[in-house]
CSV table of N, CA, C and O in Angstrom, one decimal:
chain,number,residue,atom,x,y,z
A,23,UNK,N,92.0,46.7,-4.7
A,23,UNK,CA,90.7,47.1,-4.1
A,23,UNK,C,90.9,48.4,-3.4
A,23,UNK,O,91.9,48.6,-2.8
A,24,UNK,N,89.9,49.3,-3.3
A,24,UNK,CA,90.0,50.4,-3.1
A,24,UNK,C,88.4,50.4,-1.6
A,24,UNK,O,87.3,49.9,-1.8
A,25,UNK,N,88.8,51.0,-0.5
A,25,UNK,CA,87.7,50.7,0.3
A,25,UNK,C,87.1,52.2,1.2
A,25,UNK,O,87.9,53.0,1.6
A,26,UNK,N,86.0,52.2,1.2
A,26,UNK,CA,85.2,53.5,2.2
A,26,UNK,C,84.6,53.1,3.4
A,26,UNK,O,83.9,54.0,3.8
A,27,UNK,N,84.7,52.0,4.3
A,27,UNK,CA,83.9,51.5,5.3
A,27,UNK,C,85.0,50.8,5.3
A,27,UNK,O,85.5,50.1,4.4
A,28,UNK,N,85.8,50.9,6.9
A,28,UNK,CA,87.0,50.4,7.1
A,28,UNK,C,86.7,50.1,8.9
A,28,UNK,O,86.1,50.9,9.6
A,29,UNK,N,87.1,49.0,9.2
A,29,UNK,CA,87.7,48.3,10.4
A,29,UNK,C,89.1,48.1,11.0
A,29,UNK,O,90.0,47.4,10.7
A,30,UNK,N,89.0,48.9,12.0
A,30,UNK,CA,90.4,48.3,12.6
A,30,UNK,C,89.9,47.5,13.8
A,30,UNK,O,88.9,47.7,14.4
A,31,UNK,N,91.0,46.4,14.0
A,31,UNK,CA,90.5,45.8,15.5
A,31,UNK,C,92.0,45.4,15.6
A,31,UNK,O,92.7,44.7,14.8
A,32,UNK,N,92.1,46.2,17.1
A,32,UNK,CA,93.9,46.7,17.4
A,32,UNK,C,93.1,46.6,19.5
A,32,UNK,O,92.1,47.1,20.1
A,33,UNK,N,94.0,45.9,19.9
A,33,UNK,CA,94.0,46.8,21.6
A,33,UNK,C,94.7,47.8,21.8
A,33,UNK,O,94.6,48.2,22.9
A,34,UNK,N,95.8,48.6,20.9
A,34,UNK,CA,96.5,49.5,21.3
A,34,UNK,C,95.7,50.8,20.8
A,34,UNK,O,95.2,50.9,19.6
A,35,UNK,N,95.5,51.6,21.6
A,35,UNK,CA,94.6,53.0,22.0
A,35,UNK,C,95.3,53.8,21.0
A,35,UNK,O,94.8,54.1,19.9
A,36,UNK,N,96.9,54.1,21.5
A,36,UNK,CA,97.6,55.1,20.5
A,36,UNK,C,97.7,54.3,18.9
A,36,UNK,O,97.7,54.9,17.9
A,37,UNK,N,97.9,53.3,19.0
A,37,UNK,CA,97.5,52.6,17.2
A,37,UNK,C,96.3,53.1,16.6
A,37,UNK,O,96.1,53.5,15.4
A,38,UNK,N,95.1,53.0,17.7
A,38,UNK,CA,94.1,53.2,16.8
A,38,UNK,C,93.8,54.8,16.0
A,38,UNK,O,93.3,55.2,15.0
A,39,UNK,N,94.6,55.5,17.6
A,39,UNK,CA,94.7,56.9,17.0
A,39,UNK,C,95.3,57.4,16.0
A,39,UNK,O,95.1,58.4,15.3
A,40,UNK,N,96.1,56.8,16.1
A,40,UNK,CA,97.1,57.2,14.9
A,40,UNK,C,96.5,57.0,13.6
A,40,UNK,O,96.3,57.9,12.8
A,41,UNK,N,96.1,55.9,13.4
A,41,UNK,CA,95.4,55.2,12.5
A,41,UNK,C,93.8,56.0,11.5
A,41,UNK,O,93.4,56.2,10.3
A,42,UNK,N,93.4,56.3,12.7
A,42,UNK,CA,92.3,56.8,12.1
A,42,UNK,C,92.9,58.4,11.8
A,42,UNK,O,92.2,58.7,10.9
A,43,UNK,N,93.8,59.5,12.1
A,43,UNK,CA,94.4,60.6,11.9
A,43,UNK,C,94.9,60.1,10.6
A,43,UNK,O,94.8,60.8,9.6
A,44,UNK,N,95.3,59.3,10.5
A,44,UNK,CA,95.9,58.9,8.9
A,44,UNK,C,94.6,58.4,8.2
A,44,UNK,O,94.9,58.7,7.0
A,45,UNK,N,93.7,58.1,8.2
A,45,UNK,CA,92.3,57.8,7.2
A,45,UNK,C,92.0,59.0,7.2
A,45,UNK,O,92.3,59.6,6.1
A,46,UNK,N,91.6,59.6,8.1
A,46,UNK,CA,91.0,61.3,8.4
A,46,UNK,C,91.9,62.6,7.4
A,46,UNK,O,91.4,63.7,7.1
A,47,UNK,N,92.9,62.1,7.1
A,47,UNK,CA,94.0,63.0,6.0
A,47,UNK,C,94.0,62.3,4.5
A,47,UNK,O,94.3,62.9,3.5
A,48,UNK,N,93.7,61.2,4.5
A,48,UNK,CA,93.5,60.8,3.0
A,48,UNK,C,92.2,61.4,2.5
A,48,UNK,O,92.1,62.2,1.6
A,49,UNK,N,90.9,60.7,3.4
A,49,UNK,CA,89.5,60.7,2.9
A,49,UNK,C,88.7,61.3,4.0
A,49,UNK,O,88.9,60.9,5.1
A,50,UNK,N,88.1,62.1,3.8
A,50,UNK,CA,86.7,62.9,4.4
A,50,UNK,C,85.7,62.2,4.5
A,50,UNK,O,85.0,62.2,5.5
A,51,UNK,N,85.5,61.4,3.6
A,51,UNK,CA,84.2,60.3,3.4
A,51,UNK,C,84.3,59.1,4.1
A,51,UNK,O,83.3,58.6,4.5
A,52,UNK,N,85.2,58.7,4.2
A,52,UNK,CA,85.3,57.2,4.6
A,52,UNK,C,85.1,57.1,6.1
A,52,UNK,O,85.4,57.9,6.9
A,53,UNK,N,84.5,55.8,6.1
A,53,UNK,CA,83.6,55.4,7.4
A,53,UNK,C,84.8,54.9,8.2
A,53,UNK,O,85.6,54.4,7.6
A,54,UNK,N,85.0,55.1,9.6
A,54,UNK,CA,85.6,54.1,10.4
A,54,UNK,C,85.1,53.6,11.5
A,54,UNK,O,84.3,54.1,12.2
A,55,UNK,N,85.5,52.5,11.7
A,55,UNK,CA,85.0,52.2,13.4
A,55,UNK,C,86.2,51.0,13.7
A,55,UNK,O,86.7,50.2,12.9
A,56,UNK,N,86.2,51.1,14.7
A,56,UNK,CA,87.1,50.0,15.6
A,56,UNK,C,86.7,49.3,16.6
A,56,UNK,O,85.8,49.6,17.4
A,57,UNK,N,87.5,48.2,16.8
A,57,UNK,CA,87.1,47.0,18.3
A,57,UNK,C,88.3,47.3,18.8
A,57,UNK,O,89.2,47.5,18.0
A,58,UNK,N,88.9,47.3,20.7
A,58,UNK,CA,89.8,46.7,21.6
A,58,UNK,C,90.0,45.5,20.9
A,58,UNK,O,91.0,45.1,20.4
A,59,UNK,N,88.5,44.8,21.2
A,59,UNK,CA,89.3,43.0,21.3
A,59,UNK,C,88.9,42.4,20.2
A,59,UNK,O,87.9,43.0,19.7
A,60,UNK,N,89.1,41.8,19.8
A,60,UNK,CA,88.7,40.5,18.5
A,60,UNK,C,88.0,39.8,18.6
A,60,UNK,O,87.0,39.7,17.8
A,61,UNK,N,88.2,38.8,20.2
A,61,UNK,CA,86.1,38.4,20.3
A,61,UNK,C,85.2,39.4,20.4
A,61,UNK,O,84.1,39.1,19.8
A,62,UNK,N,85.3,40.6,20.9
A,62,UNK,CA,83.9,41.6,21.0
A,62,UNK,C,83.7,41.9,19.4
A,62,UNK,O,82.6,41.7,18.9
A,63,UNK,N,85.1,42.4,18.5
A,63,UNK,CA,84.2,42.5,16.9
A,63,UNK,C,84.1,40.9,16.3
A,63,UNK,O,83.7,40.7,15.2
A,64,UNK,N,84.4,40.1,17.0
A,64,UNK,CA,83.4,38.6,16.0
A,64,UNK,C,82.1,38.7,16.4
A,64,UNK,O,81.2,38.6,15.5
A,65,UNK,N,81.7,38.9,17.8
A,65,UNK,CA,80.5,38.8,18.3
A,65,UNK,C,79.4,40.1,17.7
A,65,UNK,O,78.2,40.0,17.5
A,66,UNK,N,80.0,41.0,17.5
A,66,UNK,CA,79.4,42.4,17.1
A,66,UNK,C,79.4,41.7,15.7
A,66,UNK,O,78.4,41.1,15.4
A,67,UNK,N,80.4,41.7,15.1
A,67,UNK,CA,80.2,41.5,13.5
A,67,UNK,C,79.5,40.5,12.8
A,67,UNK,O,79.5,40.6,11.5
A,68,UNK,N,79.0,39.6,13.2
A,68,UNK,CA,77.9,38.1,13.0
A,68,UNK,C,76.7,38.5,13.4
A,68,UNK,O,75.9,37.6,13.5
A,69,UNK,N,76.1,40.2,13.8
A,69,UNK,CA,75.1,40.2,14.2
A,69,UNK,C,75.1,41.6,13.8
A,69,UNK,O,74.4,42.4,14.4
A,70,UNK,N,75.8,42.0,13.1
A,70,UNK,CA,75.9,43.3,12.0
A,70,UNK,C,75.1,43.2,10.9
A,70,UNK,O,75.0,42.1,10.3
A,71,UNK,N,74.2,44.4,10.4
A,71,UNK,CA,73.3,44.4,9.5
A,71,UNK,C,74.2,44.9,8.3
A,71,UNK,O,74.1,44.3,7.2
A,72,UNK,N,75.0,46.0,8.5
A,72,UNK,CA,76.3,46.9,7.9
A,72,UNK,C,77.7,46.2,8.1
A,72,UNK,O,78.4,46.5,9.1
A,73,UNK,N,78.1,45.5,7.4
A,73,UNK,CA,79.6,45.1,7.7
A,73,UNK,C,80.3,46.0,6.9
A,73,UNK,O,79.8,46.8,6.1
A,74,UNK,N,81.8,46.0,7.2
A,74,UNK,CA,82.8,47.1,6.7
A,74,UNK,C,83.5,46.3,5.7
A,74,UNK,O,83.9,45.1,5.9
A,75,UNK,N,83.7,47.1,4.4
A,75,UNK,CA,84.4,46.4,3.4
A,75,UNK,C,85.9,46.1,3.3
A,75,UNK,O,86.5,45.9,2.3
A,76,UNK,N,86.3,46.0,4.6
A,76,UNK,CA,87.6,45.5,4.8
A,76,UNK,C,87.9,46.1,6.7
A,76,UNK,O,87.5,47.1,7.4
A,77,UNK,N,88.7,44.8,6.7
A,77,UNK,CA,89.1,44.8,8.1
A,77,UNK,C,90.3,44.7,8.4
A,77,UNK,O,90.8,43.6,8.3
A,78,UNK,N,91.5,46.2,8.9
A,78,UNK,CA,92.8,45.8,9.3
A,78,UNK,C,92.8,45.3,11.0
A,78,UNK,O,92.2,45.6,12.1
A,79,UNK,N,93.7,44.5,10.8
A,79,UNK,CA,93.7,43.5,12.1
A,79,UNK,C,95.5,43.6,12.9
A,79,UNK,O,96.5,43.0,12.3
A,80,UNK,N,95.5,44.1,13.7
A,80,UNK,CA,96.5,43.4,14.6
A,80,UNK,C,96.6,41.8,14.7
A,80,UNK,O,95.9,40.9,14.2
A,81,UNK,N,97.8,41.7,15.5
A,81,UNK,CA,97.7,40.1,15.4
A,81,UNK,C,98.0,40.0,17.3
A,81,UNK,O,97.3,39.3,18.0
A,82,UNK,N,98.7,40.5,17.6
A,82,UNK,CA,99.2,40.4,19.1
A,82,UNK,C,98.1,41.0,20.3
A,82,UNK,O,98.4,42.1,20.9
A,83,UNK,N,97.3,40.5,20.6
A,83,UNK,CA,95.9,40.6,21.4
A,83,UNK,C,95.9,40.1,22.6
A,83,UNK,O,96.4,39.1,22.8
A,84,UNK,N,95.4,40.6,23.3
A,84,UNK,CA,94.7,39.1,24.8
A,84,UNK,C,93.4,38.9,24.3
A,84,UNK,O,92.8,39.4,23.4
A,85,UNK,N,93.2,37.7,25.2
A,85,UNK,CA,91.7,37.0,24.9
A,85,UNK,C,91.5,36.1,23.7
A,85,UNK,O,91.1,35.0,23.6
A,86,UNK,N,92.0,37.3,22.5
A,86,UNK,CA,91.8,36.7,21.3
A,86,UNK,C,92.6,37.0,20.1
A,86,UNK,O,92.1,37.9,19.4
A,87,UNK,N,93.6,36.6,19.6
A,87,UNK,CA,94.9,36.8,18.9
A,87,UNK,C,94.0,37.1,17.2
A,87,UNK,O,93.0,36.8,16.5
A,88,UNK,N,95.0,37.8,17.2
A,88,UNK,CA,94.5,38.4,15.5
A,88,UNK,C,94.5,36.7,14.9
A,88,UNK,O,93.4,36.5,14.4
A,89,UNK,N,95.4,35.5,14.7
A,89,UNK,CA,95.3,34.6,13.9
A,89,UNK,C,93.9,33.8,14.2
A,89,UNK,O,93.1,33.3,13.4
A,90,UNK,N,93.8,33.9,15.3
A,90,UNK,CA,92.2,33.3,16.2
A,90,UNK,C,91.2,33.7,15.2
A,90,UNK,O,90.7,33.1,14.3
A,91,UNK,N,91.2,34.7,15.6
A,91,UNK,CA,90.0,36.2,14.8
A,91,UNK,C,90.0,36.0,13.5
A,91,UNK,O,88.9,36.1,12.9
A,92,UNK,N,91.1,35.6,12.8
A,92,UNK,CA,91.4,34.9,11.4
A,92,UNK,C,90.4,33.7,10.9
A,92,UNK,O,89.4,33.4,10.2
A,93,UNK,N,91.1,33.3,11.6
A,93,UNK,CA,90.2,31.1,11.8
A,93,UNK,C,89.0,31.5,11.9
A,93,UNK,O,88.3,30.6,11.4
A,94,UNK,N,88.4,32.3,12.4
A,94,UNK,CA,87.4,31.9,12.7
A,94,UNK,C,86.3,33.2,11.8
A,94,UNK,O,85.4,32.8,11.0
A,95,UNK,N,86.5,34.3,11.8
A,95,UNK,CA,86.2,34.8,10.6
A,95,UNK,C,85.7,34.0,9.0
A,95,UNK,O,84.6,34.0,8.3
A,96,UNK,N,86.9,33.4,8.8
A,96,UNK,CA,87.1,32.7,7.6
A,96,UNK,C,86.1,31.3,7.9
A,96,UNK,O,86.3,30.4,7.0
A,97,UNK,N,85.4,30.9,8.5
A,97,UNK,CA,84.6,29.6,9.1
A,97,UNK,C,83.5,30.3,8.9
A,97,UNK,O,82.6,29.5,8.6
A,98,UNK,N,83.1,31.5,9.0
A,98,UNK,CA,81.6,32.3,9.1
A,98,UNK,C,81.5,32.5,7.5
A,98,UNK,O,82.5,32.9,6.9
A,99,UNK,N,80.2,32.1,7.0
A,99,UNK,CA,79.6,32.3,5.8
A,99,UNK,C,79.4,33.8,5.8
A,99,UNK,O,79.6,34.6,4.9
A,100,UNK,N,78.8,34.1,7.0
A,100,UNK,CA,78.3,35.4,6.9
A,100,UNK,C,79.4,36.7,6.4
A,100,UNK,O,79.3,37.5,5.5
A,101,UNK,N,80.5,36.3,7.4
A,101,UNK,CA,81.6,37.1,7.5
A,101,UNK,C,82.8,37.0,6.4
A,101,UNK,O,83.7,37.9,6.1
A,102,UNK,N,82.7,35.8,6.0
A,102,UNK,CA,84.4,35.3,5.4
A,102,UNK,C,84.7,35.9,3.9
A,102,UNK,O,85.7,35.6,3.2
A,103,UNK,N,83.7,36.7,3.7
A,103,UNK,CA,83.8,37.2,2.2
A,103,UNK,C,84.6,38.7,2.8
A,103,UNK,O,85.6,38.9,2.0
A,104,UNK,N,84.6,39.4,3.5
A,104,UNK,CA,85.6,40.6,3.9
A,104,UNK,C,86.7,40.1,4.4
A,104,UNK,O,87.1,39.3,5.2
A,105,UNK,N,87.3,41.2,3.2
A,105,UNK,CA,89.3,41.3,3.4
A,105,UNK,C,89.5,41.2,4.3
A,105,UNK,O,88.7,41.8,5.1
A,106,UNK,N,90.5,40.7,4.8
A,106,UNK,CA,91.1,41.2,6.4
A,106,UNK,C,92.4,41.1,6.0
A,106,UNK,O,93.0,40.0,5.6
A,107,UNK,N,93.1,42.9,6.2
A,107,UNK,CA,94.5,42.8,6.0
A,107,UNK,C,95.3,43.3,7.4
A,107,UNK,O,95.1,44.3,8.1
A,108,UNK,N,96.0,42.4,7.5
A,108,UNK,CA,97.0,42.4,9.3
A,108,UNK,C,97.7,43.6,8.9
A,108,UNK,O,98.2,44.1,7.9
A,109,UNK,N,97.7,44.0,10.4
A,109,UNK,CA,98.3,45.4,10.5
A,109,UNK,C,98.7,45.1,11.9
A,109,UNK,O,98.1,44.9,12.9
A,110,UNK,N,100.1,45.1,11.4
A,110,UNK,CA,100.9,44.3,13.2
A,110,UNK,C,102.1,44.6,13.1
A,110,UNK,O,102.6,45.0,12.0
A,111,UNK,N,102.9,44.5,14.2
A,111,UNK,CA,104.1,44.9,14.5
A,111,UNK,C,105.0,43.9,14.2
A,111,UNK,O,106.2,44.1,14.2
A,112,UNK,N,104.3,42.6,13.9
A,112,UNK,CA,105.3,41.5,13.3
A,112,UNK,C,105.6,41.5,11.7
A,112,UNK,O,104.8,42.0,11.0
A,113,UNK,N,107.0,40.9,11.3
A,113,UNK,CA,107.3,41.5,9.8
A,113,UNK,C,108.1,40.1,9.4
A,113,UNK,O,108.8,39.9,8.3
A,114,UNK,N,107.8,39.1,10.5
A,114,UNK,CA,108.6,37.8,10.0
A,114,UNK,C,107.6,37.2,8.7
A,114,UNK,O,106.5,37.5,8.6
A,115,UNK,N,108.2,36.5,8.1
A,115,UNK,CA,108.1,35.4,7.2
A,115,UNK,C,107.0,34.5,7.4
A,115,UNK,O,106.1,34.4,6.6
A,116,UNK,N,107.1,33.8,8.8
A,116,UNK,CA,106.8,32.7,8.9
A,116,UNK,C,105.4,33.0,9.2
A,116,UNK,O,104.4,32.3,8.8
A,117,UNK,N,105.4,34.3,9.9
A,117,UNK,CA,103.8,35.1,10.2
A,117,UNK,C,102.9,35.5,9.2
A,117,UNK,O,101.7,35.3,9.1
A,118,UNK,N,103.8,36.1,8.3
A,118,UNK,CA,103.3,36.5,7.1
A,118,UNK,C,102.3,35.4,6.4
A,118,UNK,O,101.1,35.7,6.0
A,119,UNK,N,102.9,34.2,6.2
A,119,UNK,CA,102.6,33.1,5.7
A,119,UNK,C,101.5,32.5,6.4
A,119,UNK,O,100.5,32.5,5.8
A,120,UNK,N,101.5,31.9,7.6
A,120,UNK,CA,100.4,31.5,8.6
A,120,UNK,C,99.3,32.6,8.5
A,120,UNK,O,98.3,32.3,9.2
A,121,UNK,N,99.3,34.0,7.8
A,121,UNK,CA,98.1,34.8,8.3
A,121,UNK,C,97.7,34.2,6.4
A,121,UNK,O,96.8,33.5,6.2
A,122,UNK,N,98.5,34.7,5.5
A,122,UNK,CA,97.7,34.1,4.0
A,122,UNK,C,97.2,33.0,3.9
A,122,UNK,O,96.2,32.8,3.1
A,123,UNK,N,97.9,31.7,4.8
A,123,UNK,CA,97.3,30.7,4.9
A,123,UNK,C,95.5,30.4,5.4
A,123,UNK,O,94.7,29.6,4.9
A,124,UNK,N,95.6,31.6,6.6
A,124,UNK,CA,94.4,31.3,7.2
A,124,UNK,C,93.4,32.3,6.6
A,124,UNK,O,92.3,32.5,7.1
A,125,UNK,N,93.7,32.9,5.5
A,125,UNK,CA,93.1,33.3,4.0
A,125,UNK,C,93.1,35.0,4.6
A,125,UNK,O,92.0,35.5,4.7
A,126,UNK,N,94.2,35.6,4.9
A,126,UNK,CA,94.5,37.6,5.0
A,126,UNK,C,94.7,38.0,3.7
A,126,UNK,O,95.5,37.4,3.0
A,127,UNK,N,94.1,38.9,3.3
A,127,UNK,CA,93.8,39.3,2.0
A,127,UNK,C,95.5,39.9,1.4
A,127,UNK,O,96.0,39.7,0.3
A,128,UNK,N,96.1,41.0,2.8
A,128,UNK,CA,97.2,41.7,2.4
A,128,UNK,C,97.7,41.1,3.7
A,128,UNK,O,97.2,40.1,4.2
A,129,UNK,N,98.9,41.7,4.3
A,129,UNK,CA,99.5,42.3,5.5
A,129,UNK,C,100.8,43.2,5.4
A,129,UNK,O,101.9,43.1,4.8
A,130,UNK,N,100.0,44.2,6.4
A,130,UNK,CA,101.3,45.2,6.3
A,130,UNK,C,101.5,45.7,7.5
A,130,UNK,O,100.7,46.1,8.3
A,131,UNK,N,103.0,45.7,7.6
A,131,UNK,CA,103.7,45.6,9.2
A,131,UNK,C,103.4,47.3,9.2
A,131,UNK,O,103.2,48.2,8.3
A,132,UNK,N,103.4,47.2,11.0
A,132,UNK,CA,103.2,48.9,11.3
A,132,UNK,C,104.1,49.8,10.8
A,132,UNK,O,105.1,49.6,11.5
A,133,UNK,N,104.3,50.5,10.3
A,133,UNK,CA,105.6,51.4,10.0
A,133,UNK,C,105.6,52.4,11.4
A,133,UNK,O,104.6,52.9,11.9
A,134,UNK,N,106.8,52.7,11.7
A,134,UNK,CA,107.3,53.8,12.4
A,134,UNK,C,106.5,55.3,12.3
A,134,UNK,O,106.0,56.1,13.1
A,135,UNK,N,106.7,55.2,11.0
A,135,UNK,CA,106.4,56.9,10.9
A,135,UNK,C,104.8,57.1,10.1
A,135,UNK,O,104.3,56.3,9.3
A,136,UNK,N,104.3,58.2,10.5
A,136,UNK,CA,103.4,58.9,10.2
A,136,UNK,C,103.1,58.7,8.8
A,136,UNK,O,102.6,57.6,8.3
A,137,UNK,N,103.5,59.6,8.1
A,137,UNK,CA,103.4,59.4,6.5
A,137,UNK,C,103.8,58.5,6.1
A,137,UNK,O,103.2,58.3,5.1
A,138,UNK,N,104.8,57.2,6.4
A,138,UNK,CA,104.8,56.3,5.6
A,138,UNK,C,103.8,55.4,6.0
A,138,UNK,O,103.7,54.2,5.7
A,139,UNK,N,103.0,55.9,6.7
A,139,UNK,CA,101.3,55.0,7.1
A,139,UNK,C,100.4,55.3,6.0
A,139,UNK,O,99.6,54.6,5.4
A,140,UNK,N,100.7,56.6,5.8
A,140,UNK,CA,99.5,57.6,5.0
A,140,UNK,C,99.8,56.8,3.6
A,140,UNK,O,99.0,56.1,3.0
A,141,UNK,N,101.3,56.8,3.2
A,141,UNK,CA,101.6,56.2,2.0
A,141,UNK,C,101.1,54.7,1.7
A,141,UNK,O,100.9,54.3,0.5
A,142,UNK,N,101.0,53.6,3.1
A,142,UNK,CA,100.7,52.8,2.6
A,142,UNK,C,99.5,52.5,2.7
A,142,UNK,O,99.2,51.4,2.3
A,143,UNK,N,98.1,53.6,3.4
A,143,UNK,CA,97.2,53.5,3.4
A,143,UNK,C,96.2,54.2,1.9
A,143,UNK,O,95.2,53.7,1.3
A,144,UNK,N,97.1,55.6,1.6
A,144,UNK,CA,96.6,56.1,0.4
A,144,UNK,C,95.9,54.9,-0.7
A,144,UNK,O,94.7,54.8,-0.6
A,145,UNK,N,96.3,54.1,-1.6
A,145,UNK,CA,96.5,53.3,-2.4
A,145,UNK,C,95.2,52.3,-2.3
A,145,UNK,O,94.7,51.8,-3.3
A,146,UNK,N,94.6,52.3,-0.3
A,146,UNK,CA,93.7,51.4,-0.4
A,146,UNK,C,92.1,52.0,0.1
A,146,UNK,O,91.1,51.3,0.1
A,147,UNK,N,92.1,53.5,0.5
A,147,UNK,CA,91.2,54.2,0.8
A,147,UNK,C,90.7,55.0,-0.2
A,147,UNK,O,91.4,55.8,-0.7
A,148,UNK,N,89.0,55.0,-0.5
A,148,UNK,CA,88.7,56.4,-1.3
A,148,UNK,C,87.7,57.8,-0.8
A,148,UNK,O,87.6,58.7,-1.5
């Protein structure tokens, strides 16, 4: 799947920046917006006219943990039909598995470096 209306919902400031500097160098066109917290975009997004055709998600949050934001996404009729691919600093196994369980479309751990974001972002932005 290939997407133009994208979501991040991250608490880290310099993640998000980074983040969107890497969308901003693939695509000119594509929409972005982001949340701090995960309850503020459940609450915004269940009462969204325009939802985004995919949502990358942190997992390590206060308030409300990316797996939370998972569960309960996936419980909304409204919501549960958008991808949500984790985008987190965790790269275990066991995480991996508990996020596909709780139905994450992808997940891909943060990479270190700049371009190899771009690289793994290219493939899914148009």
């Amino acid at each position: 799947m290939i997407f133009s209306n994208i979501l991040l919902i991250d608490d880290d400031d310099d993640d998000q920046e980074i983040f969107q500097t890497a969308i901003q160098q693939i695509s000119s066109t594509v929409q972005y917006n982001y949340f701090n917290s995960a309850r503020e975009a459940l609450a915004k997004l269940a009462l969204s006219e325009r939802l985004p055709e995919v949502i990358f998600l942190d997992l390590n949050m206060p308030l409300m943990t990316g797996q939370e934001f998972l569960f309960h996404i996936k419980q909304n009729q409204y919501l549960a039909h958008i991808p949500i691919i984790i985008f987190s600093t965790a790269s275990d196994s066991a995480t991996k598995e508990l996020t596909k369980d709780l139905g994450a479309y992808d997940f891909i751990t943060k990479p270190g470096d700049f371009n190899e974001l771009i690289d793994l972002l290219k493939p899914l932005i148009r």
